[in-house]
Short mmCIF file of C-alpha atoms and ligand atoms in Angstrom, two decimals:
data_model
loop_
_atom_site.label_atom_id
_atom_site.label_comp_id
_atom_site.label_asym_id
_atom_site.label_seq_id
_atom_site.Cartn_x
_atom_site.Cartn_y
_atom_site.Cartn_z
CA MET A 1 0.00 0.00 0.00
CA ALA A 2 1.33 3.44 -0.95
CA SER A 3 2.29 5.55 2.02
CA PRO A 4 0.20 8.71 2.46
CA VAL A 5 1.71 11.76 0.77
CA SER A 6 2.41 14.49 3.26
CA VAL A 7 1.71 17.94 1.86
CA LYS A 8 3.91 20.46 3.63
CA THR A 9 2.13 23.75 4.21
CA PRO A 10 4.58 26.64 4.49
CA PRO A 11 4.48 28.57 7.78
CA VAL A 12 2.20 31.57 7.36
CA ALA A 13 5.08 34.10 7.42
CA GLU A 14 6.76 32.31 4.50
CA LYS A 15 3.69 32.39 2.31
CA ASP A 16 3.96 34.71 -0.66
CA TYR A 17 1.74 37.76 -0.25
CA PHE A 18 1.16 38.06 -4.00
CA THR A 19 0.46 34.47 -4.98
CA ASP A 20 -0.56 32.38 -1.98
CA ARG A 21 -4.26 31.76 -2.39
CA SER A 22 -5.04 31.54 1.33
CA VAL A 23 -3.38 34.94 1.88
CA LEU A 24 -5.11 36.49 -1.13
CA LEU A 25 -8.47 35.33 0.13
CA ASP A 26 -7.91 36.24 3.76
CA PRO A 27 -4.84 38.36 4.57
CA TYR A 28 -5.53 39.20 8.21
CA ASP A 29 -3.87 36.16 9.86
CA TYR A 30 -0.89 36.64 7.59
CA PHE A 31 -0.55 40.32 8.57
CA GLU A 32 -0.74 39.47 12.28
CA THR A 33 1.91 36.76 11.89
CA ILE A 34 4.36 39.01 10.12
CA ARG A 35 3.60 41.90 12.50
CA VAL A 36 5.23 39.85 15.27
CA HIS A 37 8.54 40.38 13.42
CA GLY A 38 8.16 44.17 13.56
CA PRO A 39 6.29 46.83 11.60
CA VAL A 40 8.39 46.36 8.45
CA TYR A 41 8.67 42.78 7.22
CA GLN A 42 11.11 41.41 4.66
CA ILE A 43 9.27 38.86 2.49
CA GLY A 44 11.24 35.59 2.46
CA SER A 45 10.46 34.67 -1.12
CA ARG A 46 11.13 38.10 -2.63
CA GLU A 47 14.20 39.87 -1.42
CA ASP A 48 13.28 43.11 -3.19
CA VAL A 49 9.94 43.50 -1.32
CA VAL A 50 9.05 44.60 2.22
CA ILE A 51 5.57 44.83 3.74
CA VAL A 52 4.73 47.65 6.12
CA THR A 53 2.15 46.68 8.75
CA GLY A 54 2.69 49.47 11.31
CA PHE A 55 0.37 52.48 11.32
CA ALA A 56 3.10 55.05 12.04
CA GLU A 57 5.41 53.44 9.50
CA ALA A 58 2.69 53.37 6.82
CA LEU A 59 2.14 57.10 7.34
CA GLU A 60 5.89 57.66 7.22
CA VAL A 61 6.11 56.08 3.75
CA LEU A 62 2.92 57.67 2.40
CA LEU A 63 4.12 61.13 3.44
CA ASN A 64 7.72 60.72 2.31
CA THR A 65 7.48 61.51 -1.41
CA ARG A 66 11.13 62.52 -1.47
CA ASP A 67 12.43 59.01 -0.86
CA PHE A 68 9.54 56.90 -2.11
CA SER A 69 8.13 56.94 -5.63
CA SER A 70 4.73 55.69 -6.80
CA TRP A 71 6.32 54.56 -10.07
CA LEU A 72 5.12 50.95 -9.87
CA ASN A 73 1.54 51.67 -8.77
CA PRO A 74 -0.73 49.77 -9.19
CA ASP A 75 1.43 46.87 -10.46
CA PRO A 76 3.97 46.35 -7.69
CA LEU A 77 5.77 43.54 -9.46
CA THR A 78 6.55 45.54 -12.63
CA PRO A 79 10.17 44.64 -13.44
CA LEU A 80 12.65 47.50 -13.29
CA PRO A 81 14.00 48.07 -16.81
CA PHE A 82 17.46 48.89 -15.41
CA ALA A 83 19.86 47.46 -12.83
CA VAL A 84 20.03 49.20 -9.45
CA GLU A 85 23.68 50.13 -9.22
CA SER A 86 23.64 53.16 -6.94
CA ASP A 87 22.01 54.53 -3.81
CA ASP A 88 19.81 56.85 -5.85
CA ILE A 89 17.68 55.77 -8.79
CA SER A 90 15.43 58.88 -8.89
CA ALA A 91 16.66 60.06 -12.28
CA LEU A 92 16.27 56.60 -13.82
CA LEU A 93 12.73 56.24 -12.48
CA ALA A 94 11.75 59.71 -13.65
CA ALA A 95 13.04 58.98 -17.15
CA THR A 96 11.28 55.61 -17.54
CA PRO A 97 7.50 55.16 -17.92
CA SER A 98 6.31 52.32 -15.68
CA GLY A 99 4.03 50.85 -18.33
CA GLU A 100 2.23 51.42 -21.60
CA MET A 101 -0.69 53.10 -19.90
CA GLU A 102 0.85 54.95 -16.98
CA LEU A 103 -1.83 56.57 -14.80
CA MET A 104 -1.87 59.36 -12.24
CA VAL A 105 -1.48 56.96 -9.33
CA ALA A 106 2.01 56.13 -10.68
CA TYR A 107 3.11 59.74 -11.23
CA ASP A 108 5.38 61.69 -8.89
CA GLY A 109 6.00 65.35 -8.09
CA ASP A 110 4.89 68.09 -10.50
CA LYS A 111 3.67 65.65 -13.11
CA HIS A 112 1.36 64.12 -10.51
CA ALA A 113 0.12 67.51 -9.24
CA ALA A 114 -0.68 68.52 -12.85
CA ALA A 115 -2.64 65.32 -13.60
CA ARG A 116 -4.55 65.62 -10.35
CA SER A 117 -5.44 69.25 -11.00
CA LEU A 118 -7.36 68.10 -14.09
CA LEU A 119 -9.90 66.53 -11.74
CA ASN A 120 -10.65 69.88 -10.08
CA PRO A 121 -13.77 70.66 -12.16
CA LEU A 122 -15.31 67.41 -10.94
CA PHE A 123 -14.92 67.89 -7.24
CA THR A 124 -16.45 71.33 -6.77
CA PRO A 125 -19.23 71.60 -4.14
CA SER A 126 -21.87 72.30 -6.81
CA ARG A 127 -20.79 69.36 -8.98
CA LEU A 128 -20.78 67.01 -5.99
CA LYS A 129 -24.21 68.26 -4.93
CA ALA A 130 -25.66 67.56 -8.39
CA ASN A 131 -24.00 64.13 -8.37
CA GLU A 132 -25.48 63.39 -4.94
CA ALA A 133 -28.96 64.18 -6.24
CA PHE A 134 -28.38 61.68 -9.06
CA MET A 135 -27.10 59.02 -6.67
CA ARG A 136 -30.12 59.35 -4.37
CA THR A 137 -32.62 58.83 -7.17
CA TYR A 138 -30.69 56.04 -8.82
CA ALA A 139 -30.01 54.22 -5.51
CA ASP A 140 -33.67 54.42 -4.59
CA ASP A 141 -34.68 52.82 -7.93
CA LEU A 142 -32.12 50.02 -7.65
CA VAL A 143 -32.95 49.25 -4.02
CA ARG A 144 -36.72 49.28 -4.56
CA GLY A 145 -36.30 46.82 -7.43
CA ALA A 146 -34.12 44.49 -5.36
CA VAL A 147 -36.41 44.65 -2.32
CA THR A 148 -39.50 43.96 -4.44
CA ALA A 149 -37.73 40.88 -5.82
CA GLY A 150 -37.19 39.68 -2.22
CA GLY A 151 -33.43 39.35 -2.61
CA CYS A 152 -30.45 39.80 -4.92
CA GLU A 153 -26.78 39.15 -5.52
CA LEU A 154 -25.69 42.48 -4.19
CA VAL A 155 -22.25 42.94 -5.77
CA ALA A 156 -23.20 42.41 -9.43
CA GLU A 157 -26.84 43.43 -9.38
CA VAL A 158 -26.76 46.56 -7.22
CA ALA A 159 -23.34 47.74 -6.01
CA THR A 160 -21.44 47.59 -9.32
CA PRO A 161 -24.05 49.24 -11.56
CA PHE A 162 -24.66 51.86 -8.88
CA VAL A 163 -21.06 53.00 -8.44
CA THR A 164 -20.38 52.82 -12.17
CA MET A 165 -23.31 55.07 -13.01
CA VAL A 166 -22.38 57.49 -10.22
CA ILE A 167 -18.92 58.01 -11.74
CA ALA A 168 -20.43 58.22 -15.24
CA ASP A 169 -22.79 60.92 -13.97
CA LEU A 170 -19.96 62.79 -12.20
CA LEU A 171 -18.01 62.88 -15.45
CA GLY A 172 -21.03 63.80 -17.53
CA VAL A 173 -20.91 60.67 -19.72
CA PRO A 174 -23.79 61.11 -22.20
CA ALA A 175 -26.88 59.08 -21.26
CA ASP A 176 -26.75 57.06 -24.49
CA ASP A 177 -23.29 55.68 -23.67
CA ARG A 178 -23.83 54.82 -20.01
CA GLU A 179 -25.08 51.30 -20.57
CA ALA A 180 -21.99 50.54 -22.67
CA PHE A 181 -19.79 51.76 -19.81
CA ARG A 182 -21.61 49.58 -17.32
CA GLN A 183 -21.11 46.56 -19.52
CA LEU A 184 -17.40 47.28 -19.89
CA ILE A 185 -16.91 47.60 -16.16
CA ASP A 186 -18.93 44.44 -15.52
CA ASP A 187 -16.50 42.50 -17.68
CA ALA A 188 -13.32 43.97 -16.16
CA PRO A 189 -11.39 41.87 -13.60
CA PRO A 190 -10.80 43.51 -10.20
CA PRO A 191 -7.29 44.99 -9.87
CA GLY A 192 -4.62 42.63 -8.59
CA ASN A 193 -6.86 39.60 -9.14
CA MET A 194 -4.65 36.56 -9.61
CA ASP A 195 -7.44 34.65 -11.40
CA ALA A 196 -7.79 37.22 -14.20
CA PRO A 197 -6.94 35.82 -17.63
CA GLU A 198 -3.39 36.77 -18.67
CA SER A 199 -4.27 37.90 -22.16
CA GLN A 200 -7.40 39.96 -22.40
CA SER A 201 -7.82 41.18 -25.94
CA ILE A 202 -8.41 44.86 -25.17
CA HIS A 203 -8.56 46.01 -21.56
CA PRO A 204 -11.93 47.65 -20.81
CA LEU A 205 -10.11 50.81 -19.72
CA MET A 206 -8.60 51.12 -23.18
CA VAL A 207 -12.07 50.91 -24.70
CA MET A 208 -13.23 53.66 -22.34
CA ALA A 209 -10.20 55.72 -23.31
CA GLY A 210 -11.60 55.65 -26.86
CA TYR A 211 -14.91 57.09 -25.70
CA PHE A 212 -13.23 59.80 -23.63
CA ALA A 213 -10.84 60.73 -26.44
CA ARG A 214 -13.88 61.38 -28.64
CA TYR A 215 -15.71 63.40 -25.93
CA ILE A 216 -12.65 65.56 -25.26
CA ALA A 217 -11.97 66.19 -28.97
CA GLU A 218 -15.64 67.07 -29.56
CA ARG A 219 -15.81 69.43 -26.57
CA ARG A 220 -12.57 71.16 -27.51
CA ALA A 221 -13.93 71.73 -31.02
CA LEU A 222 -17.43 72.66 -29.92
CA PRO A 223 -17.76 73.60 -26.23
CA GLN A 224 -21.06 72.82 -24.53
CA ASP A 225 -22.46 73.72 -21.14
CA ASP A 226 -21.39 70.50 -19.43
CA VAL A 227 -18.79 69.03 -17.11
CA MET A 228 -16.97 67.23 -19.93
CA THR A 229 -16.35 70.62 -21.56
CA GLU A 230 -14.91 71.91 -18.29
CA MET A 231 -12.56 68.94 -18.12
CA ALA A 232 -11.64 69.26 -21.80
CA ASN A 233 -10.71 72.91 -21.29
CA ALA A 234 -9.14 72.66 -17.84
CA LYS A 235 -5.71 74.30 -17.62
CA LEU A 236 -2.64 72.98 -15.85
CA PRO A 237 -1.35 74.82 -12.74
CA ASP A 238 1.12 76.73 -14.99
CA GLY A 239 -1.75 77.96 -17.20
CA SER A 240 -0.95 75.72 -20.18
CA THR A 241 -3.44 73.43 -21.94
CA PRO A 242 -2.83 69.75 -21.20
CA ASP A 243 -2.37 67.17 -23.89
CA ALA A 244 -5.82 65.64 -24.64
CA MET A 245 -4.53 62.18 -23.71
CA GLU A 246 -3.70 63.36 -20.17
CA VAL A 247 -7.30 64.54 -19.74
CA VAL A 248 -8.57 61.23 -21.11
CA LYS A 249 -6.38 59.28 -18.70
CA SER A 250 -7.46 61.33 -15.67
CA ALA A 251 -11.14 60.83 -16.49
CA MET A 252 -10.75 57.16 -17.19
CA PHE A 253 -8.71 56.59 -14.08
CA LEU A 254 -11.74 57.48 -11.97
CA PHE A 255 -13.39 54.28 -13.12
CA ALA A 256 -10.24 52.29 -12.40
CA ALA A 257 -9.83 53.81 -8.93
CA GLY A 258 -13.38 54.30 -7.79
CA GLN A 259 -15.48 51.53 -9.16
CA ASP A 260 -14.36 48.27 -7.62
CA THR A 261 -13.22 49.90 -4.39
CA SER A 262 -16.64 51.44 -3.72
CA ALA A 263 -18.65 48.41 -4.89
CA LYS A 264 -16.63 46.17 -2.58
CA LEU A 265 -17.04 48.55 0.32
CA ILE A 266 -20.81 48.34 -0.11
CA GLY A 267 -20.50 44.53 0.05
CA ASN A 268 -18.24 44.57 3.12
CA ALA A 269 -20.58 47.00 4.92
CA LEU A 270 -23.75 45.12 4.09
CA ARG A 271 -22.33 41.77 5.05
CA ARG A 272 -21.49 43.17 8.47
CA LEU A 273 -25.03 44.47 8.88
CA CYS A 274 -26.41 41.05 7.90
CA GLU A 275 -24.22 39.32 10.48
CA ASP A 276 -25.17 41.77 13.25
CA GLN A 277 -28.93 42.27 13.23
CA ALA A 278 -28.86 44.42 16.39
CA LEU A 279 -26.41 46.82 14.76
CA GLN A 280 -28.55 46.83 11.62
CA GLN A 281 -31.60 47.80 13.64
CA THR A 282 -29.66 50.52 15.51
CA LEU A 283 -28.66 52.07 12.18
CA ARG A 284 -32.16 51.72 10.76
CA GLU A 285 -33.50 53.68 13.72
CA ASP A 286 -30.78 56.32 13.70
CA ARG A 287 -29.38 56.94 10.22
CA LYS A 288 -26.91 59.52 11.54
CA LEU A 289 -24.89 56.52 12.70
CA ILE A 290 -24.30 55.37 9.11
CA GLY A 291 -21.30 57.75 8.86
CA PRO A 292 -19.44 56.45 11.95
CA PHE A 293 -20.42 52.89 11.01
CA LEU A 294 -18.83 53.28 7.58
CA GLU A 295 -15.61 54.70 9.02
CA GLU A 296 -15.24 51.66 11.27
CA VAL A 297 -15.95 49.35 8.29
CA LEU A 298 -13.23 51.23 6.36
CA ARG A 299 -10.83 50.68 9.25
CA ILE A 300 -11.55 47.04 9.95
CA GLU A 301 -12.33 45.92 6.41
CA GLY A 302 -11.49 48.69 3.96
CA SER A 303 -11.72 47.66 0.33
CA THR A 304 -8.14 48.64 -0.58
CA LYS A 305 -5.77 46.30 1.22
CA ALA A 306 -2.53 47.82 0.04
CA THR A 307 -0.81 50.42 -2.06
CA PHE A 308 2.76 50.36 -3.32
CA ARG A 309 5.92 52.43 -3.48
CA ILE A 310 9.54 51.97 -4.54
CA ALA A 311 12.51 53.52 -2.74
CA ARG A 312 14.15 56.10 -5.01
CA ARG A 313 17.19 56.28 -2.82
CA ALA A 314 18.68 54.54 0.22
CA THR A 315 16.50 55.51 3.16
CA SER A 316 14.71 53.98 6.14
CA ILE A 317 11.26 53.16 7.44
CA GLY A 318 11.20 53.34 11.25
CA ASP A 319 14.38 51.51 12.28
CA THR A 320 14.63 49.47 9.10
CA ALA A 321 17.22 50.44 6.48
CA ILE A 322 15.75 50.42 2.98
CA PRO A 323 18.07 50.28 -0.03
CA ALA A 324 17.28 52.10 -3.31
CA GLY A 325 15.03 50.00 -5.52
CA LYS A 326 13.27 48.20 -2.66
CA ARG A 327 9.56 47.72 -3.33
CA VAL A 328 7.27 48.59 -0.45
CA VAL A 329 3.83 47.09 0.10
CA ILE A 330 2.01 49.52 2.39
CA SER A 331 -0.62 47.34 3.97
CA LEU A 332 -3.43 49.77 4.72
CA SER A 333 -5.45 46.91 6.23
CA ALA A 334 -2.68 45.97 8.64
CA ALA A 335 -1.96 49.62 9.56
CA ASN A 336 -5.65 50.03 10.35
CA ARG A 337 -5.39 47.10 12.77
CA ASP A 338 -2.07 48.05 14.37
CA PRO A 339 -2.51 47.52 18.14
CA ARG A 340 0.00 50.31 18.83
CA ARG A 341 -2.50 52.73 17.30
CA TRP A 342 -5.95 51.12 17.79
CA GLU A 343 -7.29 49.72 21.05
CA ALA A 344 -8.61 46.15 20.55
CA PRO A 345 -8.20 46.55 16.78
CA GLU A 346 -9.97 43.29 15.91
CA GLU A 347 -13.19 44.51 17.59
CA PHE A 348 -15.79 46.39 15.58
CA ARG A 349 -16.58 49.45 17.70
CA LEU A 350 -19.13 51.99 16.57
CA GLY A 351 -18.01 55.45 17.68
CA ARG A 352 -14.29 54.74 18.05
CA PRO A 353 -12.47 57.99 18.93
CA ARG A 354 -10.52 59.67 16.09
CA ILE A 355 -11.73 57.01 13.70
CA ARG A 356 -11.25 59.20 10.62
CA GLU A 357 -7.50 58.91 11.08
CA HIS A 358 -7.61 55.46 9.48
CA VAL A 359 -5.61 55.09 6.27
CA ALA A 360 -8.21 53.24 4.17
CA PHE A 361 -8.04 56.11 1.65
CA GLY A 362 -4.25 56.47 1.90
CA ARG A 363 -2.68 59.80 3.00
CA GLY A 364 -0.53 62.57 1.58
CA ALA A 365 -0.11 63.61 -2.05
CA HIS A 366 -1.92 60.56 -3.47
CA THR A 367 -4.69 60.46 -0.91
CA CYS A 368 -7.91 59.23 -2.49
CA ALA A 369 -9.38 62.01 -4.60
CA GLY A 370 -12.74 60.30 -4.52
CA ALA A 371 -13.02 59.74 -0.76
CA PRO A 372 -15.89 62.25 -0.26
CA LEU A 373 -17.74 60.70 -3.18
CA ALA A 374 -17.11 57.15 -1.93
CA ARG A 375 -18.34 58.05 1.54
CA ALA A 376 -21.45 59.73 0.13
CA GLU A 377 -22.41 56.98 -2.30
CA VAL A 378 -22.00 54.11 0.16
CA ALA A 379 -23.93 56.04 2.83
CA VAL A 380 -26.73 56.81 0.37
CA ILE A 381 -27.23 53.24 -0.72
CA LEU A 382 -27.12 51.89 2.85
CA ASP A 383 -29.67 54.51 3.83
CA ARG A 384 -31.98 53.39 1.00
CA PHE A 385 -31.61 49.71 2.00
CA LEU A 386 -32.44 50.49 5.61
CA GLU A 387 -35.37 52.67 4.57
CA HIS A 388 -37.04 50.08 2.37
CA THR A 389 -36.53 47.01 4.56
CA SER A 390 -37.31 45.81 8.06
CA ALA A 391 -34.56 43.17 7.88
CA ILE A 392 -31.71 42.28 5.55
CA THR A 393 -30.25 38.79 5.95
CA LEU A 394 -27.71 36.61 4.19
CA ASP A 395 -29.26 34.05 1.85
CA GLU A 396 -28.29 30.80 3.58
CA ALA A 397 -28.98 28.77 0.43
CA HIS A 398 -25.81 30.42 -0.95
CA HIS A 399 -23.77 31.23 2.13
CA GLY A 400 -24.68 28.44 4.55
CA PRO A 401 -25.90 28.76 8.16
CA ALA A 402 -24.40 31.21 10.69
CA ASP A 403 -22.06 28.60 12.17
CA ALA A 404 -20.76 27.38 8.79
CA ARG A 405 -20.66 30.33 6.42
CA ARG A 406 -19.37 29.99 2.87
CA ILE A 407 -18.15 33.43 1.87
CA ALA A 408 -16.00 33.96 -1.22
CA TYR A 409 -13.57 36.88 -1.45
CA GLU A 410 -11.79 38.09 -4.58
CA PRO A 411 -8.27 36.60 -4.74
CA SER A 412 -6.63 40.02 -5.09
CA TYR A 413 -3.53 41.49 -3.45
CA ILE A 414 -5.02 44.99 -3.76
CA ILE A 415 -8.75 44.71 -3.19
CA ARG A 416 -10.49 43.30 -0.12
CA GLY A 417 -14.00 42.46 -1.23
CA LEU A 418 -16.58 39.79 -1.68
CA ALA A 419 -16.88 37.92 -4.96
CA ASP A 420 -20.63 37.81 -4.33
CA LEU A 421 -23.14 38.49 -1.57
CA HIS A 422 -26.59 36.95 -1.78
CA VAL A 423 -29.04 38.77 0.47
CA LYS A 424 -32.74 38.52 1.30
CA PHE A 425 -35.00 41.38 2.24
CA ALA A 426 -38.05 41.71 4.46
CA PRO A 427 -39.80 44.83 3.15
CA ALA A 428 -40.43 47.78 5.50
C1 HEM B 1 -14.25 52.85 -0.74
C2 HEM B 1 -13.82 53.36 -1.84
C3 HEM B 1 -12.41 53.76 -2.11
C4 HEM B 1 -11.25 53.41 -1.48
C5 HEM B 1 -11.06 52.45 -0.30
C6 HEM B 1 -10.17 54.12 -2.15
C7 HEM B 1 -8.84 54.04 -1.79
C8 HEM B 1 -7.83 54.76 -2.37
C9 HEM B 1 -6.47 54.76 -1.92
C10 HEM B 1 -5.92 53.94 -0.76
C11 HEM B 1 -5.77 55.60 -2.71
C12 HEM B 1 -4.31 56.00 -2.55
C13 HEM B 1 -3.36 55.30 -3.44
C14 HEM B 1 -1.91 55.62 -3.11
O1 HEM B 1 -1.59 56.29 -2.13
O2 HEM B 1 -1.06 55.13 -3.82
C15 HEM B 1 -6.69 56.13 -3.69
C16 HEM B 1 -6.34 56.99 -4.69
C17 HEM B 1 -7.27 57.50 -5.58
N1 HEM B 1 -8.62 57.32 -5.59
FE1 HEM B 1 -9.68 56.18 -4.34
N2 HEM B 1 -10.70 54.87 -3.17
C18 HEM B 1 -12.06 54.70 -3.17
C19 HEM B 1 -12.97 55.30 -4.02
C20 HEM B 1 -12.66 56.20 -4.99
C21 HEM B 1 -13.61 56.89 -5.84
C22 HEM B 1 -15.13 56.71 -5.78
C23 HEM B 1 -12.89 57.68 -6.70
C24 HEM B 1 -13.36 58.61 -7.77
C25 HEM B 1 -14.49 58.64 -8.36
C26 HEM B 1 -11.49 57.50 -6.36
C27 HEM B 1 -10.46 58.16 -6.99
C28 HEM B 1 -9.14 58.05 -6.62
C29 HEM B 1 -8.09 58.74 -7.33
C30 HEM B 1 -8.23 59.66 -8.54
C31 HEM B 1 -6.90 58.36 -6.68
C32 HEM B 1 -5.49 58.72 -7.09
C33 HEM B 1 -5.00 59.90 -6.40
C34 HEM B 1 -3.59 60.19 -6.83
O3 HEM B 1 -2.84 59.35 -7.32
O4 HEM B 1 -3.27 61.36 -6.63
N3 HEM B 1 -11.39 56.61 -5.32
N4 HEM B 1 -7.95 55.61 -3.44
#
């Protein structure tokens, strides 16, 4: 008889953050195990990568744009096209695009400030107010439909179309094209998803770029009274007119940055409310608590697990020396659970003091441009769900009973979010 084969599971700290399926699906045990070794952890399997789990250290890196570049964002494993042969690779990084379609999140310094300024017409108080009016009406329609049906798969049927249309409205995408945008986003894999097919013919963002290129060219030729015209004619901080492609990329990047993140946050928040019926009822009775509730969800289960930097020059993080060229995974999830910063970090506490100091939206020059929008849209849809229901529960036919849940997360090293969430509604 053949002897049983023993499968050796690597100790959790030796698992690879980027490829180990158990870590991709559930990173929290992994973060706690590596935290024991200090707030900056050298990955065993990749000598050019460290992971930052400390809150203070994460802030240190996010705020230190002199020594850390965003060059490899959002693809932290992008190979360097040159050898690191000195203690300062700033000039080499600045001279080399990080990819074919380099986006604002990968820019540094003045180039970054210029790209970000192109978003200014979108985030004015009057534009956000108009967008909020759209999101209220649209959320109400979606939620009423789902509640009337008695249940839904929340991520695909409600959260994704909702956040996609909110960004389309913010940007002033013409009504006739919105359905095409929704379809494109539906088909796009979440960022950092290890299950995504290697060779997708044309990435959905490239297709969107085509639409935006046309809008911008049309508005530059024939200005209209709309937000797309304002974007098309926005000037750079030095007063010059940006290249049309830069405007296209800034607009398109909003879908890349704000779609999956917000849809997954809706899922993470609603799952928590399903699992804690008392909390759900408290929020239903006092909607002012939705804001603090969301902040604690962002802290304990924010939808962006990590962001990435590369050391431009020899430097340090806390007490750890960092050579030039070292890649840094800033684990926002781990920083938001650092026991040196948060009392009983694994506990969900509504009304935690100074909760808005969490780093779920990053910090510093690249801090999330869409954070006010994300907060508003998730709060609006939760409010509508609570308004139109007397109870929201997990559908046990899909997720199993309370003591044996089957919950699937996306296998992504960037996004923390549910692959699906089947819920049932008792109408109000
Ligand atoms: C819950 C939802 C969201 C989360 C958790 C989130 C998280 C983040 C984080 C952590 C960053 C910083 C990246 C870095 O430092 O490298 C970021 C950047 C950004 N986010 Fe968000 N985001 C969300 C929603 C949105 C939305 C709705 C939009 C816009 C419609 C948006 C637009 C952006 C932009 C433009 C940047 C890049 C800023 C820059 O590079 O200067 N985000 N986001």
